[in-house]
Amino acid sequence: MLISIRDYTDHGIMLHMVWQEFFIRTEPVGGTEPWNRLREQLADFPAQGGRNIFAAWPRIDEHPGFRRELVITARQENRVVGGIAVLTGHLRLGESRLKTAFFYTPAVHPEYVKKGLGAKLLEHAWQTAAQHGFRLAWSSGHSIFEKKYGFAPLHSARNQCITIEKSALPACCHKSIARPIRLSDLSFVRMLHERDEQEAWGSILRTTGHFSFFWHTWKDCRIVSDLQGKMLGYYLCRIGPDSYLDILELSSLKEDYFSELFGQIRRHAGDAGKSSVRFFLPPAHAGLVFLSQSGCPLNITTEKSSSRRGFAGVFALMNCADALEDMIPEWERRLNTLDFLGKTTECTLVVARESGPWTIRSARGAVSIVPGMGANRVILDRDEMVSLLLGNISDGEWMDHRTGHLDQDAKALVKTLFSPRIPYIWHMDRPELLTGRN
């Protein structure tokens, strides 16, 4: 795509306007230009309002979500003057999986900062990602871009942690040992993680490549096994600030093994000279339930953010029709757990600046999405639509106001499909981990 950017230069009294032309393009897979050379050029440019991902992560091409065809560059006479990377992933919403594009901060040559090039790169990246069939988009720190496309936060309160005094943890670890993780242990770790994720909401699917890319953190993981070598569980730790040992992830093969895991964590904290342990885990995590039932005092703290996007960035719909289709597995699961099996009803979603409307029909627990206007219309803005989809509207008054004109069955359908959820993304899967804001 050829674009022109006005460059105003003040020479004395006269104000000259010069048109500068740039070619913005996607980088072809296996292009003639070596990736390392292109990355090094982009790494030298300042990021527009955030962290330069090309400089911060020299191995970004090894990230499991990296696709060279989703690297967008701006060139002037074959000279690279800017670029942006879009990474890929899947957001897990119960039984549904939504293909998601993660937009990171554009890097722009110092000569062209504040001349609109960063905005053009974001715009071209959006159009490119839309052509690749993404359902959702994630962004962090691009307010004009985010307002234009109706981004909304997924996590209202992000950095929740549970702090426990080391001395309050179980001291039982005489039947187990803790050792550093080995590559051969990854299948065990993945198996436990996938089991813990079965009922997850708002998490990001973890791939095999995740472990190799973030091995600098995962190498601190500890496998807990019994004295015969049978693996009981694992915990991922880091040395936190001040008196804290941080636990970023934790899982046990059986509930009976939690006492040994927490005993090893207590010993680890003592060896590291830490008096407290902070757990960054989902609120309903089985390990925290175990501690609570054991009478262990849990100090829950939540760090608030003054920013609308919080700590976790914001999400927007890229393809509403396909996103609705992808939600059918989760919606059918919900309807089949409630008294909808014998009912047939429908509601119509009318979303501003979208190609719809779409009629959602429920017939004896089966859901279908039909383009066109049907009964029981609900009119939404783009940010309201994505908030509903992500389960982030918990205001009962808002829901009652928007559904008050619907018939009783349709009102119940809307409230069931779009019921509030408490999302959680594991620390190691958070997209902002690459931005340095995690």
mmCIF file of C-alpha atoms in Angstrom, residues 140-404:
data_model
loop_
_atom_site.group_PDB
_atom_site.id
_atom_site.type_symbol
_atom_site.label_atom_id
_atom_site.label_comp_id
_atom_site.label_asym_id
_atom_site.label_seq_id
_atom_site.Cartn_x
_atom_site.Cartn_y
_atom_site.Cartn_z
ATOM 1 C CA SER A 140 -2.172 -2.150 24.814
ATOM 2 C CA GLY A 141 -1.383 1.538 24.689
ATOM 3 C CA HIS A 142 -2.799 2.858 21.395
ATOM 4 C CA SER A 143 -5.769 4.947 22.548
ATOM 5 C CA ILE A 144 -6.881 6.428 19.191
ATOM 6 C CA PHE A 145 -6.625 3.062 17.429
ATOM 7 C CA GLU A 146 -8.430 1.337 20.305
ATOM 8 C CA LYS A 147 -11.256 3.901 20.359
ATOM 9 C CA LYS A 148 -11.782 3.596 16.608
ATOM 10 C CA TYR A 149 -12.271 -0.177 16.694
ATOM 11 C CA GLY A 150 -14.203 -0.443 19.954
ATOM 12 C CA PHE A 151 -11.671 -2.139 22.221
ATOM 13 C CA ALA A 152 -12.814 -3.049 25.736
ATOM 14 C CA PRO A 153 -11.005 -4.504 28.780
ATOM 15 C CA LEU A 154 -11.255 -8.209 29.579
ATOM 16 C CA HIS A 155 -9.845 -8.021 33.102
ATOM 17 C CA SER A 156 -11.176 -5.349 35.436
ATOM 18 C CA ALA A 157 -8.745 -6.168 38.234
ATOM 19 C CA ARG A 158 -5.615 -7.833 36.980
ATOM 20 C CA ASN A 159 -2.749 -8.235 39.395
ATOM 21 C CA GLN A 160 -4.395 -10.243 42.152
ATOM 22 C CA CYS A 161 -2.140 -12.242 44.413
ATOM 23 C CA ILE A 162 -2.492 -14.215 47.634
ATOM 24 C CA THR A 163 0.210 -13.616 50.228
ATOM 25 C CA ILE A 164 0.949 -16.188 52.921
ATOM 26 C CA GLU A 165 3.563 -16.143 55.626
ATOM 27 C CA LYS A 166 6.087 -18.920 55.060
ATOM 28 C CA SER A 167 5.556 -20.228 58.585
ATOM 29 C CA ALA A 168 1.812 -20.700 57.884
ATOM 30 C CA LEU A 169 2.404 -23.165 55.045
ATOM 31 C CA PRO A 170 2.338 -26.918 55.729
ATOM 32 C CA ALA A 171 5.697 -28.244 56.855
ATOM 33 C CA CYS A 172 5.124 -31.731 55.412
ATOM 34 C CA CYS A 173 7.866 -32.479 52.905
ATOM 35 C CA HIS A 174 9.599 -35.479 54.462
ATOM 36 C CA LYS A 175 8.049 -37.823 51.876
ATOM 37 C CA SER A 176 9.094 -35.848 48.805
ATOM 38 C CA ILE A 177 11.922 -34.073 47.045
ATOM 39 C CA ALA A 178 11.965 -31.047 44.720
ATOM 40 C CA ARG A 179 14.330 -30.893 41.743
ATOM 41 C CA PRO A 180 14.829 -28.561 38.754
ATOM 42 C CA ILE A 181 12.656 -29.260 35.729
ATOM 43 C CA ARG A 182 14.044 -31.260 32.797
ATOM 44 C CA LEU A 183 12.961 -31.136 29.191
ATOM 45 C CA SER A 184 11.581 -34.651 29.582
ATOM 46 C CA ASP A 185 9.192 -33.324 32.273
ATOM 47 C CA LEU A 186 7.358 -30.943 29.935
ATOM 48 C CA SER A 187 4.720 -33.493 28.916
ATOM 49 C CA PHE A 188 3.853 -33.954 32.612
ATOM 50 C CA VAL A 189 3.660 -30.191 33.176
ATOM 51 C CA ARG A 190 1.513 -29.675 30.066
ATOM 52 C CA MET A 191 -0.835 -32.482 31.100
ATOM 53 C CA LEU A 192 -1.465 -30.926 34.519
ATOM 54 C CA HIS A 193 -1.829 -27.447 33.049
ATOM 55 C CA GLU A 194 -4.393 -28.612 30.477
ATOM 56 C CA ARG A 195 -6.361 -30.369 33.191
ATOM 57 C CA ASP A 196 -6.417 -27.203 35.322
ATOM 58 C CA GLU A 197 -7.534 -25.213 32.257
ATOM 59 C CA GLN A 198 -10.636 -27.275 31.481
ATOM 60 C CA GLU A 199 -12.988 -24.751 33.064
ATOM 61 C CA ALA A 200 -10.838 -21.697 32.339
ATOM 62 C CA TRP A 201 -12.322 -18.455 31.116
ATOM 63 C CA GLY A 202 -10.297 -15.795 29.326
ATOM 64 C CA SER A 203 -7.028 -17.736 29.246
ATOM 65 C CA ILE A 204 -4.722 -18.104 26.256
ATOM 66 C CA LEU A 205 -3.983 -21.542 24.846
ATOM 67 C CA ARG A 206 -0.435 -22.665 25.568
ATOM 68 C CA THR A 207 1.573 -24.406 22.858
ATOM 69 C CA THR A 208 4.712 -26.525 23.019
ATOM 70 C CA GLY A 209 6.819 -23.644 21.677
ATOM 71 C CA HIS A 210 5.857 -21.576 24.716
ATOM 72 C CA PHE A 211 8.274 -23.500 26.949
ATOM 73 C CA SER A 212 11.315 -23.113 24.716
ATOM 74 C CA PHE A 213 10.691 -19.402 24.134
ATOM 75 C CA PHE A 214 10.269 -18.662 27.855
ATOM 76 C CA TRP A 215 12.789 -21.257 29.079
ATOM 77 C CA HIS A 216 14.731 -18.508 30.896
ATOM 78 C CA THR A 217 11.771 -18.456 33.331
ATOM 79 C CA TRP A 218 10.661 -22.089 33.142
ATOM 80 C CA LYS A 219 14.131 -23.324 34.105
ATOM 81 C CA ASP A 220 13.260 -22.200 37.649
ATOM 82 C CA CYS A 221 10.308 -24.604 37.760
ATOM 83 C CA ARG A 222 10.544 -27.372 40.362
ATOM 84 C CA ILE A 223 9.200 -30.900 39.958
ATOM 85 C CA VAL A 224 8.040 -32.440 43.237
ATOM 86 C CA SER A 225 8.271 -36.230 43.400
ATOM 87 C CA ASP A 226 8.091 -38.897 46.073
ATOM 88 C CA LEU A 227 11.190 -40.696 47.326
ATOM 89 C CA GLN A 228 10.772 -43.363 44.633
ATOM 90 C CA GLY A 229 10.786 -40.750 41.851
ATOM 91 C CA LYS A 230 7.048 -40.632 41.082
ATOM 92 C CA MET A 231 6.112 -37.071 40.049
ATOM 93 C CA LEU A 232 3.477 -35.525 42.294
ATOM 94 C CA GLY A 233 3.240 -32.016 40.862
ATOM 95 C CA TYR A 234 5.203 -28.884 40.042
ATOM 96 C CA TYR A 235 5.547 -25.215 40.965
ATOM 97 C CA LEU A 236 7.019 -22.343 38.979
ATOM 98 C CA CYS A 237 8.767 -19.784 41.150
ATOM 99 C CA ARG A 238 10.798 -16.611 40.946
ATOM 100 C CA ILE A 239 12.616 -14.609 43.552
ATOM 101 C CA GLY A 240 10.340 -11.658 44.232
ATOM 102 C CA PRO A 241 11.153 -8.267 45.720
ATOM 103 C CA ASP A 242 11.917 -7.723 49.393
ATOM 104 C CA SER A 243 10.859 -10.723 51.485
ATOM 105 C CA TYR A 244 8.771 -12.529 48.853
ATOM 106 C CA LEU A 245 9.060 -15.772 46.967
ATOM 107 C CA ASP A 246 6.618 -15.634 44.028
ATOM 108 C CA ILE A 247 4.736 -18.708 42.808
ATOM 109 C CA LEU A 248 3.562 -18.101 39.235
ATOM 110 C CA GLU A 249 2.074 -21.530 38.677
ATOM 111 C CA LEU A 250 1.279 -24.613 40.728
ATOM 112 C CA SER A 251 -0.380 -27.966 40.088
ATOM 113 C CA SER A 252 -0.730 -31.299 41.825
ATOM 114 C CA LEU A 253 -1.506 -34.705 40.345
ATOM 115 C CA LYS A 254 -3.897 -35.403 43.241
ATOM 116 C CA GLU A 255 -5.352 -33.295 46.028
ATOM 117 C CA ASP A 256 -3.564 -35.485 48.575
ATOM 118 C CA TYR A 257 -0.200 -34.295 47.239
ATOM 119 C CA PHE A 258 -0.746 -30.580 47.929
ATOM 120 C CA SER A 259 0.686 -30.839 51.423
ATOM 121 C CA GLU A 260 3.997 -32.086 49.988
ATOM 122 C CA LEU A 261 4.017 -29.333 47.314
ATOM 123 C CA PHE A 262 3.405 -26.572 49.845
ATOM 124 C CA GLY A 263 5.945 -28.122 52.185
ATOM 125 C CA GLN A 264 8.567 -27.925 49.419
ATOM 126 C CA ILE A 265 7.574 -24.320 48.671
ATOM 127 C CA ARG A 266 7.991 -23.491 52.373
ATOM 128 C CA ARG A 267 11.454 -25.061 52.340
ATOM 129 C CA HIS A 268 12.342 -23.218 49.094
ATOM 130 C CA ALA A 269 11.345 -19.877 50.635
ATOM 131 C CA GLY A 270 13.460 -20.591 53.682
ATOM 132 C CA ASP A 271 16.500 -21.521 51.586
ATOM 133 C CA ALA A 272 16.063 -18.271 49.615
ATOM 134 C CA GLY A 273 15.844 -16.209 52.805
ATOM 135 C CA LYS A 274 12.212 -15.177 52.154
ATOM 136 C CA SER A 275 9.628 -14.866 54.920
ATOM 137 C CA SER A 276 6.501 -14.691 52.728
ATOM 138 C CA VAL A 277 5.161 -16.396 49.611
ATOM 139 C CA ARG A 278 2.998 -14.694 46.985
ATOM 140 C CA PHE A 279 0.761 -16.901 44.843
ATOM 141 C CA PHE A 280 -0.344 -15.589 41.427
ATOM 142 C CA LEU A 281 -3.099 -18.122 40.835
ATOM 143 C CA PRO A 282 -6.791 -18.142 39.804
ATOM 144 C CA PRO A 283 -9.103 -17.381 42.753
ATOM 145 C CA ALA A 284 -10.691 -20.858 42.604
ATOM 146 C CA HIS A 285 -7.402 -22.739 42.193
ATOM 147 C CA ALA A 286 -7.483 -26.147 43.899
ATOM 148 C CA GLY A 287 -4.289 -25.384 45.803
ATOM 149 C CA LEU A 288 -5.738 -22.226 47.326
ATOM 150 C CA VAL A 289 -8.922 -24.117 48.223
ATOM 151 C CA PHE A 290 -6.737 -26.724 49.956
ATOM 152 C CA LEU A 291 -4.926 -24.033 51.980
ATOM 153 C CA SER A 292 -8.183 -22.335 52.935
ATOM 154 C CA GLN A 293 -9.740 -25.600 54.084
ATOM 155 C CA SER A 294 -6.566 -26.318 56.064
ATOM 156 C CA GLY A 295 -7.104 -23.114 58.026
ATOM 157 C CA CYS A 296 -4.181 -21.257 56.421
ATOM 158 C CA PRO A 297 -4.756 -17.456 56.546
ATOM 159 C CA LEU A 298 -4.872 -16.044 52.999
ATOM 160 C CA ASN A 299 -4.145 -12.356 52.468
ATOM 161 C CA ILE A 300 -5.708 -11.447 49.103
ATOM 162 C CA THR A 301 -4.549 -8.197 47.516
ATOM 163 C CA THR A 302 -5.478 -6.662 44.183
ATOM 164 C CA GLU A 303 -3.424 -3.953 42.535
ATOM 165 C CA LYS A 304 -5.750 -1.465 40.891
ATOM 166 C CA SER A 305 -4.954 0.403 37.711
ATOM 167 C CA SER A 306 -6.109 3.941 36.943
ATOM 168 C CA SER A 307 -6.019 3.114 33.222
ATOM 169 C CA ARG A 308 -9.161 1.913 31.432
ATOM 170 C CA ARG A 309 -7.127 -0.892 29.895
ATOM 171 C CA GLY A 310 -5.814 -1.970 33.301
ATOM 172 C CA PHE A 311 -2.745 -4.183 33.255
ATOM 173 C CA ALA A 312 -3.921 -6.550 30.587
ATOM 174 C CA GLY A 313 -4.596 -4.495 27.503
ATOM 175 C CA VAL A 314 -7.938 -4.448 25.729
ATOM 176 C CA PHE A 315 -9.804 -6.636 23.224
ATOM 177 C CA ALA A 316 -11.909 -5.869 20.154
ATOM 178 C CA LEU A 317 -13.981 -7.823 17.657
ATOM 179 C CA MET A 318 -12.370 -8.290 14.261
ATOM 180 C CA ASN A 319 -14.973 -10.600 12.757
ATOM 181 C CA CYS A 320 -18.256 -10.575 14.662
ATOM 182 C CA ALA A 321 -20.020 -13.227 12.556
ATOM 183 C CA ASP A 322 -17.229 -15.808 12.905
ATOM 184 C CA ALA A 323 -16.726 -14.963 16.590
ATOM 185 C CA LEU A 324 -20.403 -15.707 17.244
ATOM 186 C CA GLU A 325 -20.105 -19.019 15.363
ATOM 187 C CA ASP A 326 -17.036 -19.938 17.432
ATOM 188 C CA MET A 327 -18.998 -19.334 20.646
ATOM 189 C CA ILE A 328 -21.579 -22.027 19.838
ATOM 190 C CA PRO A 329 -19.773 -24.886 21.698
ATOM 191 C CA GLU A 330 -19.685 -22.868 24.925
ATOM 192 C CA TRP A 331 -23.233 -21.576 24.531
ATOM 193 C CA GLU A 332 -24.607 -25.063 23.930
ATOM 194 C CA ARG A 333 -22.784 -26.296 27.014
ATOM 195 C CA ARG A 334 -24.442 -23.574 29.088
ATOM 196 C CA LEU A 335 -27.910 -24.180 27.679
ATOM 197 C CA ASN A 336 -27.649 -27.924 28.259
ATOM 198 C CA THR A 337 -26.848 -27.377 31.929
ATOM 199 C CA LEU A 338 -29.977 -25.257 32.385
ATOM 200 C CA ASP A 339 -33.657 -25.636 31.655
ATOM 201 C CA PHE A 340 -33.432 -24.764 27.966
ATOM 202 C CA LEU A 341 -33.654 -28.247 26.468
ATOM 203 C CA GLY A 342 -37.351 -28.007 25.737
ATOM 204 C CA LYS A 343 -37.416 -24.375 24.640
ATOM 205 C CA THR A 344 -37.162 -22.679 21.268
ATOM 206 C CA THR A 345 -36.414 -18.954 21.243
ATOM 207 C CA GLU A 346 -34.249 -16.323 19.540
ATOM 208 C CA CYS A 347 -32.666 -12.904 19.936
ATOM 209 C CA THR A 348 -31.189 -10.545 17.346
ATOM 210 C CA LEU A 349 -27.904 -8.687 17.835
ATOM 211 C CA VAL A 350 -27.577 -5.374 16.010
ATOM 212 C CA VAL A 351 -23.992 -4.120 16.396
ATOM 213 C CA ALA A 352 -22.984 -0.619 15.311
ATOM 214 C CA ARG A 353 -20.573 -0.485 12.351
ATOM 215 C CA GLU A 354 -20.891 -4.222 11.735
ATOM 216 C CA SER A 355 -22.358 -6.014 8.711
ATOM 217 C CA GLY A 356 -25.063 -7.802 10.730
ATOM 218 C CA PRO A 357 -27.578 -8.112 12.257
ATOM 219 C CA TRP A 358 -27.396 -11.725 13.425
ATOM 220 C CA THR A 359 -30.169 -13.816 14.903
ATOM 221 C CA ILE A 360 -29.153 -16.298 17.589
ATOM 222 C CA ARG A 361 -31.627 -19.180 17.760
ATOM 223 C CA SER A 362 -31.854 -21.793 20.463
ATOM 224 C CA ALA A 363 -33.880 -24.924 19.741
ATOM 225 C CA ARG A 364 -33.856 -27.637 22.406
ATOM 226 C CA GLY A 365 -30.340 -26.779 23.493
ATOM 227 C CA ALA A 366 -28.864 -26.415 19.985
ATOM 228 C CA VAL A 367 -27.664 -22.961 18.918
ATOM 229 C CA SER A 368 -27.546 -21.549 15.388
ATOM 230 C CA ILE A 369 -26.444 -18.156 14.051
ATOM 231 C CA VAL A 370 -28.518 -16.803 11.157
ATOM 232 C CA PRO A 371 -27.655 -13.570 9.294
ATOM 233 C CA GLY A 372 -30.561 -11.164 9.132
ATOM 234 C CA MET A 373 -33.129 -9.468 11.325
ATOM 235 C CA GLY A 374 -35.199 -11.605 13.646
ATOM 236 C CA ALA A 375 -37.247 -11.039 16.785
ATOM 237 C CA ASN A 376 -36.108 -9.615 20.157
ATOM 238 C CA ARG A 377 -33.533 -7.075 18.973
ATOM 239 C CA VAL A 378 -30.645 -5.961 21.179
ATOM 240 C CA ILE A 379 -28.755 -2.904 19.853
ATOM 241 C CA LEU A 380 -25.087 -2.653 20.882
ATOM 242 C CA ASP A 381 -21.928 -0.655 20.301
ATOM 243 C CA ARG A 382 -18.793 -2.563 19.279
ATOM 244 C CA ASP A 383 -17.209 -2.278 22.720
ATOM 245 C CA GLU A 384 -20.446 -3.454 24.366
ATOM 246 C CA MET A 385 -20.552 -6.459 22.038
ATOM 247 C CA VAL A 386 -17.016 -7.570 22.859
ATOM 248 C CA SER A 387 -17.624 -6.974 26.588
ATOM 249 C CA LEU A 388 -20.720 -9.184 26.428
ATOM 250 C CA LEU A 389 -18.860 -11.864 24.506
ATOM 251 C CA LEU A 390 -16.016 -11.894 27.025
ATOM 252 C CA GLY A 391 -18.381 -11.986 30.016
ATOM 253 C CA ASN A 392 -17.139 -8.645 31.310
ATOM 254 C CA ILE A 393 -20.510 -6.921 31.829
ATOM 255 C CA SER A 394 -21.593 -7.704 35.359
ATOM 256 C CA ASP A 395 -23.910 -4.705 35.784
ATOM 257 C CA GLY A 396 -27.345 -6.221 36.293
ATOM 258 C CA GLU A 397 -28.981 -2.821 35.799
ATOM 259 C CA TRP A 398 -27.346 -2.497 32.352
ATOM 260 C CA MET A 399 -28.535 -5.964 31.360
ATOM 261 C CA ASP A 400 -32.081 -5.314 32.619
ATOM 262 C CA HIS A 401 -32.208 -2.010 30.733
ATOM 263 C CA ARG A 402 -31.076 -3.575 27.440
ATOM 264 C CA THR A 403 -33.278 -6.664 27.684
ATOM 265 C CA GLY A 404 -36.368 -5.149 29.303
#
